């Protein structure tokens, strides 16, 4: 069959198996090139980087890039968890399912230990399964990456009193402002035009539910249960990901429902840092990363427009990064800066956060973005915005618009890469 992108309401609803696999290969190639450039030694070469890494939310975005960095720059063995829909012979799977297949294939070809599980990362059953896998492998995790970005979370400890089947309470997150409506321009992917959109303010229940889904409660459960099971190594570190962004987006993001969840995540990092430091000589961090094209950012008022202008400005300055560039830099210049790529002293801000959004938030970058945001309209959008780059990232996330893939060719099966 010939597979073309299906876009509805600025969301891509399908994936191209070969394009997804090629994108993973491209990220691996980048990391290998950086390894050579930096002179990083893998574990087999006598390096002291991460050895056994658990990535929660391993299939796309920053989670996938983290796993690739750990495996292909440092030679780490990895376990990944994500909840994906598998492809069948005739029906497509999720992009993350194809990405996981591509990662496992490449890691095994390098002789690396790799296990990938499609499972509900919020459940105690999944935590027990991962603990059992670590014990079976005779390994202890020295890095846990928490990169879950789900719209829903099932509470593992609460049964819904209204459920006839004994189902657990289900929380749903929302991306909404708090206090008043937020409106702004965004980019319509299909028409290359500006489109006004608005988000109504969240109520108290929506705020609380978003914190339940996107905050630090589940991260805490993972670390507590892994520690209690004795599968965390001495010096173990854990890192979760966040975003702050510019003042213009704070009403919908940092000061909105997602921002409240991220503040909870950061508070959890402090608690986990104290726990790991005392028990294992380890540490916990939140890494604040650069704004990138994701399924959610494409539909948040103002964010898509901001990102398309940001990309243009940063590319002109030579500082633009995607997921893999960000995570490779996080590992090489923040987490593993000691002798022979061992865990070194981590530079952090006053809130103990790692900042790899530093280039995005430089004063000259933000000043130029603000200037362009003030004058963009439908007549000059193609000159002011990096529409080509933004749309490439939007489509490539699902395996489309990837160089080297013939999109006119027939794809025989949807359960292979």
GROMACS .gro file of C-alpha atoms in nm:
model
  417
    1UNK     CA    1   0.000   0.000   0.000
    2UNK     CA    2   0.105   0.362  -0.050
    3UNK     CA    3   0.113   0.547   0.282
    4UNK     CA    4   0.045   0.920   0.292
    5UNK     CA    5   0.019   1.134   0.606
    6UNK     CA    6  -0.332   1.176   0.748
    7UNK     CA    7  -0.355   1.512   0.922
    8UNK     CA    8  -0.660   1.625   1.118
    9UNK     CA    9  -0.674   1.935   1.343
   10UNK     CA   10  -0.296   1.976   1.328
   11UNK     CA   11  -0.237   1.616   1.437
   12UNK     CA   12  -0.085   1.341   1.223
   13UNK     CA   13  -0.289   1.026   1.273
   14UNK     CA   14  -0.072   0.763   1.103
   15UNK     CA   15   0.290   0.662   1.059
   16UNK     CA   16   0.525   0.537   0.788
   17UNK     CA   17   0.718   0.229   0.909
   18UNK     CA   18   1.025   0.283   0.692
   19UNK     CA   19   1.037   0.655   0.760
   20UNK     CA   20   1.024   0.598   1.136
   21UNK     CA   21   1.305   0.344   1.112
   22UNK     CA   22   1.516   0.578   0.899
   23UNK     CA   23   1.473   0.860   1.150
   24UNK     CA   24   1.600   0.631   1.428
   25UNK     CA   25   1.896   0.536   1.211
   26UNK     CA   26   1.968   0.905   1.151
   27UNK     CA   27   1.970   0.975   1.525
   28UNK     CA   28   2.202   0.680   1.587
   29UNK     CA   29   2.437   0.806   1.316
   30UNK     CA   30   2.445   1.150   1.478
   31UNK     CA   31   2.532   1.008   1.819
   32UNK     CA   32   2.807   0.790   1.674
   33UNK     CA   33   2.953   1.093   1.495
   34UNK     CA   34   2.947   1.292   1.820
   35UNK     CA   35   3.109   1.002   2.003
   36UNK     CA   36   3.397   1.010   1.754
   37UNK     CA   37   3.417   1.389   1.764
   38UNK     CA   38   3.425   1.404   2.144
   39UNK     CA   39   3.649   1.100   2.177
   40UNK     CA   40   3.401   0.935   2.413
   41UNK     CA   41   3.491   0.582   2.515
   42UNK     CA   42   3.214   0.327   2.534
   43UNK     CA   43   3.204   0.072   2.815
   44UNK     CA   44   3.376  -0.187   2.591
   45UNK     CA   45   3.647   0.068   2.519
   46UNK     CA   46   3.712   0.133   2.889
   47UNK     CA   47   3.469   0.420   2.942
   48UNK     CA   48   3.279   0.481   3.264
   49UNK     CA   49   2.948   0.618   3.135
   50UNK     CA   50   2.600   0.482   3.208
   51UNK     CA   51   2.595   0.102   3.218
   52UNK     CA   52   2.234  -0.005   3.266
   53UNK     CA   53   1.962   0.246   3.181
   54UNK     CA   54   1.584   0.237   3.224
   55UNK     CA   55   1.392   0.472   2.997
   56UNK     CA   56   1.026   0.526   3.085
   57UNK     CA   57   0.861   0.671   2.776
   58UNK     CA   58   1.129   0.536   2.541
   59UNK     CA   59   0.956   0.543   2.205
   60UNK     CA   60   0.959   0.902   2.079
   61UNK     CA   61   1.099   1.248   2.144
   62UNK     CA   62   1.336   1.304   2.433
   63UNK     CA   63   1.291   0.955   2.573
   64UNK     CA   64   1.396   0.786   2.249
   65UNK     CA   65   1.685   1.028   2.204
   66UNK     CA   66   1.801   0.958   2.561
   67UNK     CA   67   1.801   0.585   2.499
   68UNK     CA   68   1.992   0.626   2.173
   69UNK     CA   69   2.251   0.849   2.343
   70UNK     CA   70   2.302   0.604   2.630
   71UNK     CA   71   2.335   0.303   2.402
   72UNK     CA   72   2.530   0.432   2.103
   73UNK     CA   73   2.765   0.683   2.264
   74UNK     CA   74   2.833   0.503   2.591
   75UNK     CA   75   2.752   0.141   2.509
   76UNK     CA   76   2.488   0.115   2.782
   77UNK     CA   77   2.249  -0.175   2.809
   78UNK     CA   78   1.890  -0.051   2.821
   79UNK     CA   79   1.535  -0.140   2.909
   80UNK     CA   80   1.260   0.073   2.758
   81UNK     CA   81   0.892   0.105   2.849
   82UNK     CA   82   0.621   0.270   2.640
   83UNK     CA   83   0.258   0.200   2.560
   84UNK     CA   84   0.221   0.145   2.186
   85UNK     CA   85  -0.020   0.003   1.934
   86UNK     CA   86   0.147  -0.268   1.727
   87UNK     CA   87   0.114  -0.275   1.351
   88UNK     CA   88  -0.049  -0.569   1.176
   89UNK     CA   89   0.004  -0.687   0.821
   90UNK     CA   90  -0.255  -0.441   0.693
   91UNK     CA   91  -0.298  -0.183   0.971
   92UNK     CA   92  -0.042   0.066   1.091
   93UNK     CA   93   0.104   0.086   1.438
   94UNK     CA   94   0.201   0.395   1.632
   95UNK     CA   95   0.523   0.579   1.540
   96UNK     CA   96   0.672   0.472   1.871
   97UNK     CA   97   0.614   0.105   1.795
   98UNK     CA   98   0.820   0.132   1.476
   99UNK     CA   99   1.083   0.341   1.656
  100UNK     CA  100   1.120   0.072   1.921
  101UNK     CA  101   1.161  -0.198   1.657
  102UNK     CA  102   1.433   0.007   1.488
  103UNK     CA  103   1.615   0.075   1.815
  104UNK     CA  104   1.611  -0.289   1.923
  105UNK     CA  105   1.737  -0.403   1.582
  106UNK     CA  106   2.026  -0.157   1.587
  107UNK     CA  107   2.119  -0.222   1.952
  108UNK     CA  108   2.124  -0.599   1.904
  109UNK     CA  109   2.343  -0.556   1.596
  110UNK     CA  110   2.593  -0.375   1.823
  111UNK     CA  111   2.583  -0.658   2.076
  112UNK     CA  112   2.400  -0.449   2.337
  113UNK     CA  113   2.146  -0.584   2.583
  114UNK     CA  114   1.807  -0.437   2.499
  115UNK     CA  115   1.456  -0.513   2.618
  116UNK     CA  116   1.152  -0.309   2.516
  117UNK     CA  117   0.811  -0.348   2.674
  118UNK     CA  118   0.481  -0.212   2.552
  119UNK     CA  119   0.308  -0.169   2.886
  120UNK     CA  120   0.129   0.078   3.111
  121UNK     CA  121   0.419   0.250   3.286
  122UNK     CA  122   0.181   0.381   3.555
  123UNK     CA  123   0.094   0.034   3.688
  124UNK     CA  124   0.251  -0.157   3.974
  125UNK     CA  125   0.245  -0.468   3.755
  126UNK     CA  126   0.477  -0.301   3.505
  127UNK     CA  127   0.712  -0.190   3.783
  128UNK     CA  128   0.726  -0.548   3.912
  129UNK     CA  129   0.792  -0.677   3.561
  130UNK     CA  130   1.086  -0.439   3.514
  131UNK     CA  131   1.226  -0.527   3.857
  132UNK     CA  132   1.205  -0.897   3.766
  133UNK     CA  133   1.379  -0.832   3.433
  134UNK     CA  134   1.664  -0.647   3.604
  135UNK     CA  135   1.710  -0.927   3.854
  136UNK     CA  136   1.696  -1.191   3.581
  137UNK     CA  137   1.966  -1.002   3.390
  138UNK     CA  138   2.171  -0.967   3.710
  139UNK     CA  139   2.197  -0.590   3.660
  140UNK     CA  140   2.125  -0.274   3.859
  141UNK     CA  141   2.011   0.053   3.704
  142UNK     CA  142   2.254   0.343   3.729
  143UNK     CA  143   2.031   0.581   3.530
  144UNK     CA  144   1.652   0.610   3.513
  145UNK     CA  145   1.511   0.848   3.254
  146UNK     CA  146   1.153   0.954   3.321
  147UNK     CA  147   1.005   1.084   2.995
  148UNK     CA  148   0.638   0.987   3.008
  149UNK     CA  149   0.398   1.219   2.828
  150UNK     CA  150   0.055   1.060   2.846
  151UNK     CA  151  -0.283   1.232   2.838
  152UNK     CA  152  -0.423   0.982   3.091
  153UNK     CA  153  -0.305   0.792   3.397
  154UNK     CA  154  -0.469   0.507   3.581
  155UNK     CA  155  -0.416   0.536   3.958
  156UNK     CA  156  -0.254   0.208   4.069
  157UNK     CA  157  -0.379   0.246   4.427
  158UNK     CA  158  -0.739   0.366   4.385
  159UNK     CA  159  -1.040   0.174   4.258
  160UNK     CA  160  -1.312   0.379   4.092
  161UNK     CA  161  -1.616   0.351   4.324
  162UNK     CA  162  -1.847   0.401   4.025
  163UNK     CA  163  -1.692   0.121   3.824
  164UNK     CA  164  -1.882  -0.209   3.797
  165UNK     CA  165  -1.567  -0.392   3.687
  166UNK     CA  166  -1.331  -0.271   3.959
  167UNK     CA  167  -1.138  -0.042   3.729
  168UNK     CA  168  -0.887   0.200   3.875
  169UNK     CA  169  -0.951   0.574   3.891
  170UNK     CA  170  -0.850   0.736   3.564
  171UNK     CA  171  -0.705   1.088   3.556
  172UNK     CA  172  -0.702   1.296   3.239
  173UNK     CA  173  -0.466   1.587   3.180
  174UNK     CA  174  -0.555   1.907   2.995
  175UNK     CA  175  -0.350   2.188   2.845
  176UNK     CA  176  -0.538   2.493   2.969
  177UNK     CA  177  -0.468   2.829   3.131
  178UNK     CA  178  -0.568   2.904   3.487
  179UNK     CA  179  -0.790   3.198   3.578
  180UNK     CA  180  -0.881   3.333   3.236
  181UNK     CA  181  -0.910   3.236   2.870
  182UNK     CA  182  -0.589   3.230   2.667
  183UNK     CA  183  -0.600   3.308   2.296
  184UNK     CA  184  -0.332   3.337   2.034
  185UNK     CA  185  -0.225   3.268   1.679
  186UNK     CA  186  -0.096   2.932   1.565
  187UNK     CA  187   0.008   2.773   1.236
  188UNK     CA  188  -0.234   2.567   1.032
  189UNK     CA  189  -0.012   2.288   0.899
  190UNK     CA  190  -0.228   2.216   0.593
  191UNK     CA  191  -0.269   2.574   0.469
  192UNK     CA  192   0.051   2.749   0.586
  193UNK     CA  193  -0.161   3.022   0.740
  194UNK     CA  194  -0.209   3.175   1.083
  195UNK     CA  195  -0.509   3.058   1.275
  196UNK     CA  196  -0.656   3.206   1.593
  197UNK     CA  197  -0.732   2.957   1.868
  198UNK     CA  198  -0.828   2.983   2.231
  199UNK     CA  199  -0.827   2.773   2.544
  200UNK     CA  200  -1.079   2.815   2.823
  201UNK     CA  201  -0.949   2.823   3.182
  202UNK     CA  202  -0.925   2.496   3.373
  203UNK     CA  203  -1.138   2.419   3.676
  204UNK     CA  204  -0.991   2.288   4.001
  205UNK     CA  205  -1.056   1.924   3.912
  206UNK     CA  206  -0.878   1.960   3.577
  207UNK     CA  207  -0.578   2.122   3.746
  208UNK     CA  208  -0.557   1.846   4.006
  209UNK     CA  209  -0.595   1.572   3.746
  210UNK     CA  210  -0.323   1.720   3.526
  211UNK     CA  211  -0.085   1.722   3.821
  212UNK     CA  212  -0.177   1.358   3.887
  213UNK     CA  213  -0.090   1.264   3.528
  214UNK     CA  214   0.207   1.487   3.450
  215UNK     CA  215   0.349   1.562   3.795
  216UNK     CA  216   0.603   1.365   3.993
  217UNK     CA  217   0.384   1.115   4.179
  218UNK     CA  218   0.449   0.827   3.938
  219UNK     CA  219   0.821   0.910   3.912
  220UNK     CA  220   0.840   0.885   4.291
  221UNK     CA  221   0.665   0.546   4.283
  222UNK     CA  222   0.915   0.414   4.031
  223UNK     CA  223   1.221   0.521   4.227
  224UNK     CA  224   1.077   0.406   4.561
  225UNK     CA  225   0.990   0.060   4.430
  226UNK     CA  226   1.313   0.012   4.234
  227UNK     CA  227   1.511   0.113   4.544
  228UNK     CA  228   1.311  -0.118   4.773
  229UNK     CA  229   1.371  -0.408   4.533
  230UNK     CA  230   1.746  -0.348   4.540
  231UNK     CA  231   1.786  -0.289   4.165
  232UNK     CA  232   1.939   0.060   4.186
  233UNK     CA  233   2.317   0.082   4.163
  234UNK     CA  234   2.543   0.287   4.389
  235UNK     CA  235   2.555   0.642   4.255
  236UNK     CA  236   2.230   0.593   4.062
  237UNK     CA  237   2.091   0.904   3.897
  238UNK     CA  238   1.747   0.980   3.764
  239UNK     CA  239   1.634   1.262   3.538
  240UNK     CA  240   1.290   1.383   3.428
  241UNK     CA  241   1.215   1.636   3.156
  242UNK     CA  242   1.041   1.972   3.164
  243UNK     CA  243   0.997   2.295   2.972
  244UNK     CA  244   0.970   2.657   3.081
  245UNK     CA  245   0.970   2.864   2.763
  246UNK     CA  246   0.933   3.238   2.705
  247UNK     CA  247   0.712   3.482   2.892
  248UNK     CA  248   0.462   3.496   2.603
  249UNK     CA  249   0.369   3.130   2.655
  250UNK     CA  250   0.361   3.125   3.035
  251UNK     CA  251  -0.015   3.180   3.063
  252UNK     CA  252  -0.089   2.863   2.866
  253UNK     CA  253   0.213   2.664   2.977
  254UNK     CA  254   0.427   2.753   3.279
  255UNK     CA  255   0.140   2.921   3.466
  256UNK     CA  256  -0.123   2.685   3.327
  257UNK     CA  257  -0.221   2.328   3.409
  258UNK     CA  258   0.091   2.171   3.256
  259UNK     CA  259   0.308   2.419   3.442
  260UNK     CA  260   0.148   2.322   3.773
  261UNK     CA  261   0.230   1.959   3.696
  262UNK     CA  262   0.589   2.048   3.606
  263UNK     CA  263   0.629   2.243   3.932
  264UNK     CA  264   0.516   1.928   4.114
  265UNK     CA  265   0.769   1.731   3.911
  266UNK     CA  266   1.044   1.971   4.020
  267UNK     CA  267   0.941   1.943   4.385
  268UNK     CA  268   0.955   1.565   4.349
  269UNK     CA  269   1.307   1.594   4.210
  270UNK     CA  270   1.419   1.762   4.532
  271UNK     CA  271   1.269   1.481   4.741
  272UNK     CA  272   1.421   1.210   4.521
  273UNK     CA  273   1.756   1.387   4.521
  274UNK     CA  274   1.763   1.377   4.900
  275UNK     CA  275   1.661   1.010   4.905
  276UNK     CA  276   1.913   0.892   4.645
  277UNK     CA  277   2.191   1.103   4.789
  278UNK     CA  278   2.144   0.953   5.137
  279UNK     CA  279   2.085   0.593   5.033
  280UNK     CA  280   2.308   0.546   4.729
  281UNK     CA  281   2.521   0.855   4.683
  282UNK     CA  282   2.306   0.927   4.381
  283UNK     CA  283   2.105   1.224   4.255
  284UNK     CA  284   1.779   1.331   4.090
  285UNK     CA  285   1.735   1.614   3.844
  286UNK     CA  286   1.479   1.783   3.626
  287UNK     CA  287   1.627   1.880   3.291
  288UNK     CA  288   1.462   2.184   3.132
  289UNK     CA  289   1.484   2.124   2.759
  290UNK     CA  290   1.435   2.327   2.443
  291UNK     CA  291   1.094   2.372   2.283
  292UNK     CA  292   1.035   2.126   1.999
  293UNK     CA  293   0.754   2.006   1.776
  294UNK     CA  294   0.541   1.744   1.952
  295UNK     CA  295   0.184   1.620   1.917
  296UNK     CA  296   0.074   1.858   2.191
  297UNK     CA  297   0.275   2.167   2.094
  298UNK     CA  298   0.117   2.169   1.749
  299UNK     CA  299  -0.227   2.239   1.895
  300UNK     CA  300  -0.143   2.478   2.183
  301UNK     CA  301  -0.227   2.842   2.105
  302UNK     CA  302   0.084   3.050   2.013
  303UNK     CA  303   0.333   2.762   2.062
  304UNK     CA  304   0.351   2.647   1.701
  305UNK     CA  305   0.403   3.005   1.581
  306UNK     CA  306   0.666   3.070   1.848
  307UNK     CA  307   0.855   2.752   1.759
  308UNK     CA  308   0.855   2.820   1.386
  309UNK     CA  309   1.008   3.164   1.448
  310UNK     CA  310   1.246   3.030   1.712
  311UNK     CA  311   1.375   2.768   1.467
  312UNK     CA  312   1.445   3.035   1.208
  313UNK     CA  313   1.634   3.254   1.454
  314UNK     CA  314   1.837   2.970   1.605
  315UNK     CA  315   1.925   2.820   1.266
  316UNK     CA  316   2.056   3.158   1.155
  317UNK     CA  317   2.271   3.170   1.470
  318UNK     CA  318   2.384   2.809   1.426
  319UNK     CA  319   2.241   2.699   1.762
  320UNK     CA  320   1.927   2.509   1.663
  321UNK     CA  321   1.891   2.160   1.809
  322UNK     CA  322   1.644   1.877   1.777
  323UNK     CA  323   1.575   1.599   2.028
  324UNK     CA  324   1.890   1.400   1.959
  325UNK     CA  325   2.121   1.703   1.970
  326UNK     CA  326   1.966   1.809   2.300
  327UNK     CA  327   1.996   1.469   2.466
  328UNK     CA  328   2.347   1.399   2.340
  329UNK     CA  329   2.452   1.735   2.487
  330UNK     CA  330   2.267   1.661   2.811
  331UNK     CA  331   2.460   1.337   2.853
  332UNK     CA  332   2.801   1.458   2.734
  333UNK     CA  333   2.807   1.810   2.880
  334UNK     CA  334   2.589   1.777   3.190
  335UNK     CA  335   2.552   1.423   3.326
  336UNK     CA  336   2.874   1.242   3.226
  337UNK     CA  337   3.156   1.495   3.250
  338UNK     CA  338   3.389   1.305   3.482
  339UNK     CA  339   3.698   1.100   3.401
  340UNK     CA  340   3.641   0.865   3.109
  341UNK     CA  341   3.279   0.985   3.079
  342UNK     CA  342   3.196   0.894   3.437
  343UNK     CA  343   2.919   1.075   3.623
  344UNK     CA  344   3.068   1.418   3.693
  345UNK     CA  345   2.954   1.729   3.873
  346UNK     CA  346   2.634   1.849   3.710
  347UNK     CA  347   2.591   2.223   3.643
  348UNK     CA  348   2.247   2.331   3.767
  349UNK     CA  349   2.050   2.651   3.823
  350UNK     CA  350   1.934   2.789   4.159
  351UNK     CA  351   1.647   2.535   4.164
  352UNK     CA  352   1.884   2.242   4.103
  353UNK     CA  353   1.755   2.209   3.745
  354UNK     CA  354   1.972   2.119   3.450
  355UNK     CA  355   1.929   2.375   3.173
  356UNK     CA  356   1.972   2.261   2.816
  357UNK     CA  357   1.723   2.526   2.709
  358UNK     CA  358   2.013   2.768   2.760
  359UNK     CA  359   2.059   2.847   2.392
  360UNK     CA  360   1.685   2.897   2.336
  361UNK     CA  361   1.658   3.136   2.628
  362UNK     CA  362   1.959   3.352   2.542
  363UNK     CA  363   1.861   3.720   2.554
  364UNK     CA  364   1.955   3.791   2.193
  365UNK     CA  365   1.754   3.492   2.067
  366UNK     CA  366   1.443   3.589   2.262
  367UNK     CA  367   1.473   3.955   2.159
  368UNK     CA  368   1.481   3.859   1.792
  369UNK     CA  369   1.189   3.619   1.835
  370UNK     CA  370   0.983   3.889   2.008
  371UNK     CA  371   1.056   4.133   1.725
  372UNK     CA  372   0.942   3.885   1.461
  373UNK     CA  373   0.636   3.771   1.658
  374UNK     CA  374   0.516   4.132   1.668
  375UNK     CA  375   0.506   4.170   1.291
  376UNK     CA  376   0.416   3.826   1.152
  377UNK     CA  377   0.099   3.800   0.944
  378UNK     CA  378  -0.038   3.585   0.664
  379UNK     CA  379   0.136   3.796   0.402
  380UNK     CA  380   0.487   3.752   0.543
  381UNK     CA  381   0.457   3.422   0.730
  382UNK     CA  382   0.681   3.231   0.489
  383UNK     CA  383   0.957   3.489   0.523
  384UNK     CA  384   0.939   3.532   0.901
  385UNK     CA  385   0.876   3.171   1.002
  386UNK     CA  386   1.072   2.855   0.931
  387UNK     CA  387   0.766   2.681   0.792
  388UNK     CA  388   0.971   2.425   0.602
  389UNK     CA  389   1.168   2.324   0.911
  390UNK     CA  390   0.867   2.324   1.140
  391UNK     CA  391   0.659   2.114   0.900
  392UNK     CA  392   0.949   1.874   0.844
  393UNK     CA  393   0.972   1.809   1.218
  394UNK     CA  394   0.593   1.772   1.240
  395UNK     CA  395   0.586   1.507   0.967
  396UNK     CA  396   0.917   1.335   1.047
  397UNK     CA  397   0.792   1.256   1.398
  398UNK     CA  398   0.556   1.013   1.225
  399UNK     CA  399   0.804   0.891   0.964
  400UNK     CA  400   0.709   1.125   0.679
  401UNK     CA  401   0.926   1.376   0.490
  402UNK     CA  402   1.238   1.175   0.577
  403UNK     CA  403   1.522   1.195   0.326
  404UNK     CA  404   1.603   0.865   0.159
  405UNK     CA  405   1.251   0.720   0.176
  406UNK     CA  406   1.052   0.668  -0.145
  407UNK     CA  407   0.700   0.761  -0.041
  408UNK     CA  408   0.560   0.654  -0.377
  409UNK     CA  409   0.678   0.296  -0.323
  410UNK     CA  410   0.448   0.023  -0.204
  411UNK     CA  411   0.479  -0.087   0.159
  412UNK     CA  412   0.411  -0.458   0.162
  413UNK     CA  413   0.336  -0.500   0.532
  414UNK     CA  414   0.258  -0.266   0.821
  415UNK     CA  415   0.405  -0.492   1.089
  416UNK     CA  416   0.766  -0.465   0.973
  417UNK     CA  417   1.033  -0.200   0.924
   0.00000   0.00000   0.00000
